[in-house]
CSV table of C-alpha atoms and ligand atoms in Angstrom, one decimal:
chain,number,residue,atom,x,y,z
A,783,UNK,CA,102.1,21.4,138.5
A,784,UNK,CA,101.3,25.1,139.3
A,785,UNK,CA,104.4,27.1,140.2
A,786,UNK,CA,104.5,28.0,143.8
A,787,UNK,CA,103.3,31.6,144.5
A,788,UNK,CA,105.9,33.8,146.0
A,789,UNK,CA,104.4,35.7,148.9
A,790,UNK,CA,107.6,36.8,150.6
A,791,UNK,CA,107.7,40.5,151.7
A,792,UNK,CA,111.0,40.7,150.0
A,793,UNK,CA,109.5,40.0,146.6
A,794,UNK,CA,109.7,43.0,144.3
A,795,UNK,CA,106.7,44.0,142.2
A,796,UNK,CA,106.7,46.2,139.2
A,797,UNK,CA,106.1,49.8,140.2
A,798,UNK,CA,103.2,51.8,138.9
A,799,UNK,CA,103.6,54.4,136.1
A,800,UNK,CA,103.3,58.1,136.9
A,801,UNK,CA,99.7,59.2,136.6
A,802,UNK,CA,98.9,61.5,133.7
A,803,UNK,CA,98.0,64.3,136.1
A,804,UNK,CA,101.7,64.9,136.7
A,805,UNK,CA,102.9,67.5,134.3
A,806,UNK,CA,106.3,66.2,133.0
A,807,UNK,CA,107.4,69.7,132.3
A,808,UNK,CA,106.7,70.7,135.8
A,809,UNK,CA,108.6,67.9,137.3
A,810,UNK,CA,111.7,68.5,135.2
A,811,UNK,CA,111.5,72.2,136.3
A,812,UNK,CA,111.6,71.0,139.9
A,813,UNK,CA,114.9,69.2,139.2
A,814,UNK,CA,117.7,71.1,140.9
A,815,UNK,CA,119.8,71.6,137.8
A,816,UNK,CA,116.8,72.4,135.6
A,817,UNK,CA,116.2,75.8,137.2
A,818,UNK,CA,116.7,78.6,134.8
A,819,UNK,CA,119.4,81.1,135.8
A,820,UNK,CA,118.6,84.5,137.3
A,821,UNK,CA,119.4,86.0,133.9
A,822,UNK,CA,117.1,83.6,132.0
A,823,UNK,CA,114.4,84.4,134.5
A,824,UNK,CA,114.7,88.2,134.2
A,825,UNK,CA,115.1,88.0,130.4
A,826,UNK,CA,111.9,86.0,130.4
A,827,UNK,CA,110.1,88.5,132.6
A,828,UNK,CA,111.3,91.5,130.6
A,829,UNK,CA,110.2,89.9,127.3
A,830,UNK,CA,106.7,89.3,128.7
A,831,UNK,CA,106.8,85.6,129.2
A,832,UNK,CA,104.1,84.8,131.7
A,833,UNK,CA,105.5,81.3,132.5
A,834,UNK,CA,108.8,82.8,133.6
A,835,UNK,CA,107.0,85.4,135.7
A,836,UNK,CA,104.9,82.6,137.4
A,837,UNK,CA,108.0,80.5,138.0
A,838,UNK,CA,110.0,83.5,139.4
A,839,UNK,CA,107.2,84.2,141.8
A,840,UNK,CA,107.3,80.6,142.9
A,841,UNK,CA,111.1,81.0,143.5
A,842,UNK,CA,110.6,84.1,145.7
A,843,UNK,CA,107.7,82.4,147.6
A,844,UNK,CA,109.9,79.4,148.3
A,845,UNK,CA,111.0,78.9,151.9
A,846,UNK,CA,113.9,76.7,150.8
A,847,UNK,CA,117.1,78.6,151.7
A,848,UNK,CA,118.7,77.2,148.5
A,849,UNK,CA,116.4,79.4,146.5
A,850,UNK,CA,117.1,82.7,148.3
A,851,UNK,CA,120.2,83.7,146.3
A,852,UNK,CA,118.3,83.2,143.0
A,853,UNK,CA,115.3,85.1,144.4
A,854,UNK,CA,117.5,88.0,145.4
A,855,UNK,CA,119.2,88.2,142.0
A,856,UNK,CA,115.8,88.2,140.2
A,857,UNK,CA,114.4,90.9,142.5
A,858,UNK,CA,117.5,93.1,142.2
A,859,UNK,CA,117.5,92.8,138.4
A,860,UNK,CA,113.8,93.7,138.3
A,861,UNK,CA,113.9,96.7,140.6
A,862,UNK,CA,115.1,99.3,138.1
A,863,UNK,CA,112.2,98.4,135.9
A,864,UNK,CA,109.6,98.5,138.7
A,865,UNK,CA,107.4,101.3,140.0
A,866,UNK,CA,105.3,102.0,137.0
A,867,UNK,CA,102.0,100.7,138.1
A,868,UNK,CA,99.1,101.8,140.2
A,869,UNK,CA,98.8,99.6,143.2
A,870,UNK,CA,95.3,99.2,144.5
A,871,UNK,CA,94.4,97.4,147.7
A,872,UNK,CA,90.9,96.0,147.9
A,873,UNK,CA,89.4,94.6,151.1
A,874,UNK,CA,86.0,93.4,152.3
A,875,UNK,CA,84.5,90.5,154.3
A,876,UNK,CA,83.9,87.1,152.6
A,877,UNK,CA,80.7,87.3,150.5
A,878,UNK,CA,80.8,91.1,150.0
A,879,UNK,CA,81.6,90.4,146.3
A,880,UNK,CA,85.3,91.0,146.1
A,881,UNK,CA,86.1,88.5,143.4
A,882,UNK,CA,83.1,89.3,141.3
A,883,UNK,CA,83.9,93.0,141.6
A,884,UNK,CA,87.6,92.5,140.7
A,885,UNK,CA,86.6,90.5,137.7
A,886,UNK,CA,84.3,93.2,136.4
A,887,UNK,CA,86.7,95.9,137.3
A,888,UNK,CA,89.7,94.0,135.8
A,889,UNK,CA,87.7,93.4,132.6
A,890,UNK,CA,86.9,97.1,132.4
A,891,UNK,CA,90.6,97.9,132.7
A,892,UNK,CA,91.7,95.4,130.1
A,893,UNK,CA,89.1,96.8,127.8
A,894,UNK,CA,90.8,100.2,128.3
A,895,UNK,CA,94.0,98.6,127.1
A,896,UNK,CA,95.6,98.1,130.6
A,897,UNK,CA,97.4,95.1,131.8
A,898,UNK,CA,96.2,93.9,135.2
A,899,UNK,CA,97.6,91.7,137.8
A,900,UNK,CA,95.6,90.4,140.8
A,901,UNK,CA,97.5,89.2,143.9
A,902,UNK,CA,96.0,88.0,147.1
A,903,UNK,CA,97.1,88.4,150.7
A,904,UNK,CA,95.3,85.7,152.6
A,905,UNK,CA,97.0,84.6,155.8
A,906,UNK,CA,93.9,82.4,156.5
A,907,UNK,CA,95.4,80.0,154.0
A,908,UNK,CA,98.3,79.3,156.4
A,909,UNK,CA,96.0,79.0,159.5
A,910,UNK,CA,93.3,76.8,158.2
A,911,UNK,CA,95.0,75.4,155.1
A,912,UNK,CA,91.9,76.4,153.3
A,913,UNK,CA,92.3,79.7,151.5
A,914,UNK,CA,89.4,82.2,151.6
A,915,UNK,CA,90.7,83.9,148.5
A,916,UNK,CA,92.5,81.3,146.5
A,917,UNK,CA,90.0,78.9,145.1
A,918,UNK,CA,90.3,78.3,141.5
A,919,UNK,CA,86.7,78.9,140.3
A,920,UNK,CA,87.0,82.6,141.1
A,921,UNK,CA,87.3,85.2,138.3
A,922,UNK,CA,86.9,82.7,135.5
A,923,UNK,CA,86.5,85.4,132.8
A,924,UNK,CA,89.5,87.4,134.0
A,925,UNK,CA,91.7,84.3,134.1
A,926,UNK,CA,91.1,83.8,130.4
A,927,UNK,CA,92.0,87.4,129.6
A,928,UNK,CA,95.5,87.5,128.1
A,929,UNK,CA,96.1,91.0,129.6
A,930,UNK,CA,95.3,89.8,133.1
A,931,UNK,CA,97.3,87.7,135.5
A,932,UNK,CA,95.8,86.2,138.7
A,933,UNK,CA,98.1,84.9,141.5
A,934,UNK,CA,96.6,83.4,144.7
A,935,UNK,CA,98.3,83.9,148.0
A,936,UNK,CA,101.2,81.6,148.9
A,937,UNK,CA,99.9,79.2,151.5
A,938,UNK,CA,101.6,77.9,154.5
A,939,UNK,CA,103.2,81.2,155.5
A,940,UNK,CA,102.7,83.8,158.2
A,941,UNK,CA,101.3,87.2,157.4
A,942,UNK,CA,104.8,88.6,157.5
A,943,UNK,CA,105.9,85.9,154.9
A,944,UNK,CA,102.9,86.5,152.7
A,945,UNK,CA,103.5,90.3,152.9
A,946,UNK,CA,107.1,89.9,151.9
A,947,UNK,CA,106.5,87.7,148.9
A,948,UNK,CA,103.6,89.9,147.8
A,949,UNK,CA,105.8,93.0,147.9
A,950,UNK,CA,108.4,91.2,145.9
A,951,UNK,CA,105.8,89.9,143.5
A,952,UNK,CA,104.7,93.5,142.9
A,953,UNK,CA,108.3,94.3,141.8
A,954,UNK,CA,108.3,91.4,139.4
A,955,UNK,CA,104.9,92.2,138.0
A,956,UNK,CA,105.9,95.8,137.4
A,957,UNK,CA,109.1,94.8,135.7
A,958,UNK,CA,106.9,92.5,133.5
A,959,UNK,CA,104.8,95.6,132.5
A,960,UNK,CA,101.5,95.5,134.4
A,961,UNK,CA,99.8,98.9,134.6
A,962,UNK,CA,97.5,98.1,137.5
A,963,UNK,CA,98.2,95.7,140.4
A,964,UNK,CA,95.2,94.8,142.5
A,965,UNK,CA,96.0,93.3,145.9
A,966,UNK,CA,93.0,91.7,147.5
A,967,UNK,CA,92.6,90.7,151.1
A,968,UNK,CA,90.1,89.8,153.8
A,969,UNK,CA,90.3,91.1,157.2
A,970,UNK,CA,92.2,88.3,158.8
A,971,UNK,CA,94.8,89.3,161.4
A,972,UNK,CA,96.5,92.5,160.3
A,973,UNK,CA,96.2,91.8,156.6
A,974,UNK,CA,94.5,95.1,155.8
A,975,UNK,CA,97.2,97.1,157.4
A,976,UNK,CA,99.8,95.1,155.6
A,977,UNK,CA,98.1,95.7,152.3
A,978,UNK,CA,97.6,99.4,153.0
A,979,UNK,CA,101.3,99.6,153.6
A,980,UNK,CA,102.2,98.3,150.1
A,981,UNK,CA,99.6,100.1,148.0
A,982,UNK,CA,98.9,103.6,146.6
A,983,UNK,CA,95.1,103.4,146.9
A,984,UNK,CA,92.9,101.5,149.4
A,985,UNK,CA,89.3,100.5,148.5
A,986,UNK,CA,86.9,99.1,151.0
A,987,UNK,CA,83.9,97.1,149.6
A,988,UNK,CA,80.7,97.0,151.7
A,989,UNK,CA,77.1,96.1,151.2
A,990,UNK,CA,74.2,98.2,152.3
A,991,UNK,CA,71.9,97.2,155.1
A,992,UNK,CA,74.4,95.6,157.5
A,993,UNK,CA,76.2,97.4,160.2
A,994,UNK,CA,80.0,97.3,160.6
A,995,UNK,CA,79.6,94.7,163.3
A,996,UNK,CA,77.7,92.4,160.9
A,997,UNK,CA,80.2,93.1,158.1
A,998,UNK,CA,83.1,92.3,160.4
A,999,UNK,CA,84.7,95.7,159.6
A,1000,UNK,CA,87.4,96.4,162.1
A,1001,UNK,CA,88.0,99.8,163.7
A,1002,UNK,CA,90.5,101.8,161.8
A,1003,UNK,CA,89.7,100.2,158.4
A,1004,UNK,CA,87.4,103.0,157.4
A,1005,UNK,CA,90.1,105.5,158.2
A,1006,UNK,CA,92.4,103.8,155.8
A,1007,UNK,CA,89.9,103.8,152.9
A,1008,UNK,CA,90.4,106.3,150.0
A,1009,UNK,CA,87.2,104.9,148.5
A,1010,UNK,CA,84.2,103.0,150.0
A,1011,UNK,CA,82.2,101.1,147.4
A,1012,UNK,CA,78.7,100.0,148.3
A,1013,UNK,CA,78.6,96.8,146.3
A,1014,UNK,CA,75.7,94.8,144.8
A,1015,UNK,CA,73.8,98.0,144.0
A,1016,UNK,CA,71.3,96.3,141.7
A,1017,UNK,CA,67.7,95.2,141.6
A,1018,UNK,CA,65.9,95.8,144.9
A,1019,UNK,CA,69.2,96.9,146.5
A,1020,UNK,CA,69.7,100.1,144.4
A,1021,UNK,CA,67.7,102.4,146.7
A,1022,UNK,CA,69.3,101.1,149.9
A,1023,UNK,CA,72.8,101.2,148.4
A,1024,UNK,CA,72.3,104.9,147.3
A,1025,UNK,CA,71.2,105.8,150.8
A,1026,UNK,CA,74.2,104.0,152.3
A,1027,UNK,CA,76.5,105.8,150.0
A,1028,UNK,CA,75.1,109.2,151.1
A,1029,UNK,CA,75.6,108.2,154.7
A,1030,UNK,CA,79.1,107.1,154.1
A,1031,UNK,CA,80.0,110.2,152.1
A,1032,UNK,CA,78.8,112.3,155.1
A,1033,UNK,CA,80.6,110.1,157.6
A,1034,UNK,CA,83.9,110.2,155.6
A,1035,UNK,CA,83.9,114.0,155.7
A,1036,UNK,CA,84.2,113.9,159.5
A,1037,UNK,CA,87.5,112.0,159.3
A,1038,UNK,CA,90.6,114.2,159.8
A,1039,UNK,CA,92.0,115.5,156.5
A,1040,UNK,CA,94.5,113.2,154.8
A,1041,UNK,CA,98.0,114.3,154.1
A,1042,UNK,CA,97.4,113.3,150.5
A,1043,UNK,CA,95.0,116.2,150.2
A,1044,UNK,CA,92.4,113.7,149.1
A,1045,UNK,CA,88.9,113.5,150.5
A,1046,UNK,CA,87.7,109.9,150.7
A,1047,UNK,CA,84.8,109.1,148.5
A,1048,UNK,CA,81.8,106.7,148.5
A,1049,UNK,CA,80.3,105.1,145.4
A,1050,UNK,CA,77.8,102.4,144.5
A,1051,UNK,CA,78.6,99.6,142.1
A,1052,UNK,CA,77.3,96.4,140.7
A,1053,UNK,CA,79.3,93.6,139.2
A,1054,UNK,CA,76.1,92.3,137.7
A,1055,UNK,CA,75.0,95.4,135.8
A,1056,UNK,CA,78.5,97.0,135.7
A,1057,UNK,CA,76.9,100.2,136.9
A,1058,UNK,CA,79.5,102.2,138.8
A,1059,UNK,CA,82.5,100.2,137.7
A,1060,UNK,CA,83.8,102.9,135.3
A,1061,UNK,CA,83.3,105.5,138.1
A,1062,UNK,CA,85.6,103.5,140.4
A,1063,UNK,CA,88.4,103.7,137.9
A,1064,UNK,CA,87.7,107.4,137.2
A,1065,UNK,CA,87.9,108.1,141.0
A,1066,UNK,CA,91.2,106.2,141.3
A,1067,UNK,CA,92.6,108.1,138.3
A,1068,UNK,CA,91.6,111.4,139.9
A,1069,UNK,CA,93.4,110.3,143.1
A,1070,UNK,CA,96.5,109.5,141.1
A,1071,UNK,CA,96.4,112.8,139.2
A,1072,UNK,CA,96.0,114.8,142.4
A,1073,UNK,CA,98.7,113.0,144.4
A,1074,UNK,CA,101.2,112.9,141.5
A,1075,UNK,CA,100.8,116.7,141.1
A,1076,UNK,CA,101.1,117.5,144.8
A,1077,UNK,CA,104.1,115.1,145.3
A,1078,UNK,CA,102.3,112.8,147.7
A,1079,UNK,CA,102.2,109.7,145.4
A,1080,UNK,CA,106.0,109.4,145.3
A,1081,UNK,CA,106.5,110.6,148.9
A,1082,UNK,CA,104.2,107.8,150.1
A,1083,UNK,CA,106.0,105.1,148.1
A,1084,UNK,CA,109.3,106.3,149.5
A,1085,UNK,CA,108.0,106.2,153.0
A,1086,UNK,CA,106.6,102.7,152.4
A,1087,UNK,CA,110.0,101.5,151.2
A,1088,UNK,CA,111.8,103.0,154.2
A,1089,UNK,CA,109.3,101.6,156.6
A,1090,UNK,CA,109.7,98.2,155.0
A,1091,UNK,CA,113.4,98.4,155.4
A,1092,UNK,CA,113.1,99.2,159.1
A,1093,UNK,CA,110.5,96.4,159.5
A,1094,UNK,CA,112.7,93.9,157.7
A,1095,UNK,CA,115.7,94.8,159.8
A,1096,UNK,CA,113.8,94.3,163.0
A,1097,UNK,CA,112.4,91.0,161.7
A,1098,UNK,CA,115.8,89.8,160.6
A,1099,UNK,CA,117.5,90.7,163.8
A,1100,UNK,CA,114.9,88.9,165.8
A,1101,UNK,CA,115.2,85.9,163.5
A,1102,UNK,CA,119.0,85.8,164.3
A,1103,UNK,CA,118.1,85.4,168.0
A,1104,UNK,CA,115.7,82.6,167.2
A,1105,UNK,CA,118.0,80.7,164.9
A,1106,UNK,CA,121.3,80.9,166.8
A,1107,UNK,CA,121.3,78.5,169.8
A,1108,UNK,CA,123.4,80.8,172.1
A,1109,UNK,CA,121.5,84.0,171.2
A,1110,UNK,CA,118.2,82.1,171.6
A,1111,UNK,CA,119.2,81.0,175.1
A,1112,UNK,CA,120.1,84.6,176.1
A,1113,UNK,CA,116.8,85.7,174.7
A,1114,UNK,CA,114.8,83.1,176.6
A,1115,UNK,CA,116.7,84.0,179.8
A,1116,UNK,CA,115.9,87.7,179.3
A,1117,UNK,CA,112.2,86.9,178.7
A,1118,UNK,CA,112.1,85.1,182.0
A,1119,UNK,CA,113.8,88.0,183.8
A,1120,UNK,CA,111.4,90.5,182.2
A,1121,UNK,CA,108.4,88.4,183.4
A,1122,UNK,CA,109.9,88.2,186.9
A,1123,UNK,CA,110.3,92.0,186.8
A,1124,UNK,CA,114.0,91.7,187.3
A,1125,UNK,CA,114.8,93.7,184.2
A,1126,UNK,CA,112.9,96.2,182.1
A,1127,UNK,CA,112.1,95.1,178.5
A,1128,UNK,CA,114.0,98.1,177.2
A,1129,UNK,CA,117.2,97.3,179.2
A,1130,UNK,CA,116.9,93.6,178.3
A,1131,UNK,CA,116.7,94.5,174.6
A,1132,UNK,CA,119.8,96.8,175.0
A,1133,UNK,CA,121.8,94.0,176.8
A,1134,UNK,CA,120.8,91.5,174.1
A,1135,UNK,CA,121.9,93.8,171.4
A,1136,UNK,CA,125.2,94.5,173.1
A,1137,UNK,CA,125.9,90.8,173.4
A,1138,UNK,CA,124.9,90.3,169.8
A,1139,UNK,CA,127.3,93.0,168.6
A,1140,UNK,CA,130.1,91.7,170.8
A,1141,UNK,CA,129.7,88.3,169.3
A,1142,UNK,CA,130.0,89.7,165.8
A,1143,UNK,CA,133.3,91.6,166.5
A,1144,UNK,CA,136.5,90.0,165.2
B,2602,GDP,P1,83.9,87.4,148.0
B,2602,GDP,O1,83.9,86.3,149.0
B,2602,GDP,O2,84.0,88.8,148.7
B,2602,GDP,O3,85.0,87.3,146.9
B,2602,GDP,O4,82.5,87.4,147.2
B,2602,GDP,P2,82.1,86.8,145.8
B,2602,GDP,O5,82.6,87.7,144.7
B,2602,GDP,O6,82.4,85.4,145.8
B,2602,GDP,O7,80.5,87.1,145.8
B,2602,GDP,C1,79.7,86.5,146.9
B,2602,GDP,C2,78.2,86.4,146.3
B,2602,GDP,O8,77.7,87.6,146.0
B,2602,GDP,C3,78.2,85.5,145.0
B,2602,GDP,O9,77.0,84.7,145.1
B,2602,GDP,C4,78.0,86.6,143.9
B,2602,GDP,O10,77.3,86.1,142.8
B,2602,GDP,C5,77.2,87.7,144.6
B,2602,GDP,N1,77.5,89.0,144.0
B,2602,GDP,C6,78.8,89.5,143.9
B,2602,GDP,N2,78.7,90.7,143.3
B,2602,GDP,C7,77.4,91.0,143.1
B,2602,GDP,C8,76.7,92.1,142.6
B,2602,GDP,O11,77.3,93.1,142.2
B,2602,GDP,N3,75.3,92.0,142.6
B,2602,GDP,C9,74.7,90.9,143.1
B,2602,GDP,N4,73.3,91.0,143.1
B,2602,GDP,N5,75.3,89.9,143.6
B,2602,GDP,C10,76.7,89.9,143.6
C-alpha cells in the first residue's frame, strides 16, 4: 500500500540552496563581525586596493547608525592625505552626452597617465528609484580601464545625503591617489548647486540648436560655468556647434567678472571623433594654473569647507529637533504659532534654541 501523503501545513520541506548569483564573499562581508577595522580599511585605501575603497564608500553611504563610527574613523584617517586632485563638476540634461563625453575625456586623461574617479550626484535615484545616471551600461570602456574608477550615486537618499556621501567619497578617493575626480550630475533639484559647491571647476555640456528652455538649463547655471562645451560637434553638426560656441563666448563675456580672475570659455567637442577633448583638459589646466598662482584655488576650497561646516551644523541641529520627541513637539507648536502669525519665525527660532540649550545644561 502507498504511504499516505503528508499535506499538513506543519510539514517541513527541504529549503532551497542559495542561487549562484549571491556572491559568497559579499555575504560574508555583510556579516557584522566580518567588517574590516578602520585601520584595515585605511591601510587598504592607502595601498591602492580598489576593493577596500569601494567597501569604505559603502560604509560611508550607509544609513545604519552602527556604521557611523567606523565611517568617521575612516574619513578622519584619510583627511591628511586628501586634497591633491582636481575636482571637476560636469552637468547637462539627459541625452546631452555626459556619459559618452566623460568616457572619452576620462580615457584621454588616463592616456596622459592620470588616475580618474567618476562619481555621480543623482538625487533622482531616490525620488523615482530609477537612477538617471547610474545604469551599468554606461562608460563601458572607462570601466575596464585600471586607472579609472566609476561609482554611481547612492540611491534612496535625499540630495543632502547624496551630497554628504559624495564629499566624503572625494576625501577617500583623494587619499587613494586619484588625480582627477569628475562629479557628474543632472539638473534635478538643486544638484548643480550642490556639485558646484564641492568642485574646483564647473563644466556645462550643451548641444547646439536647442534653446535653454528646450535643454532644461535653469537660470543661474550658466553663471556657475567655468566652461561651456557644445557637445556632439561632428558630422552635420559641426557648423552649428561652432556658431553656438561663438555665441556663447560672446554671451559669457557679459557676465560679471569672477573672483577667480578667470573668464569663462566656450569650446566644441565630440566624443565620437574626439575633436576638442584635449582642448577641454588644456582649458581646465589653464584654469588650475591661473587660480593656483593667484591664490583663488586654495581660497575657494577653504571657503567650501567652512560653508560645509556651517551647513552641516544647521542640518544637525534641525535633525536634533526632529529626532527628540520633546524638541519636536516644541518645534511643531512653534510652526503653528508662526502660521497663525502669533510669533515671528526669527523669534520662534531664538526661543527654540534657548530651550534646546537649557535642556543641554547640567
Ligand atoms: P547622457 O544622458 O547625457 O549621459 O547622454 P549619453 O552619453 O547617454 O548620450 C546620449 C546619446 O547621444 C547617445 O545615443 C550617444 O551615442 C549620443 N552621443 C553622445 N555623444 C555624442 C557625440 O559626441 N556625437 C554624437 N554624434 N552623438 C553623441
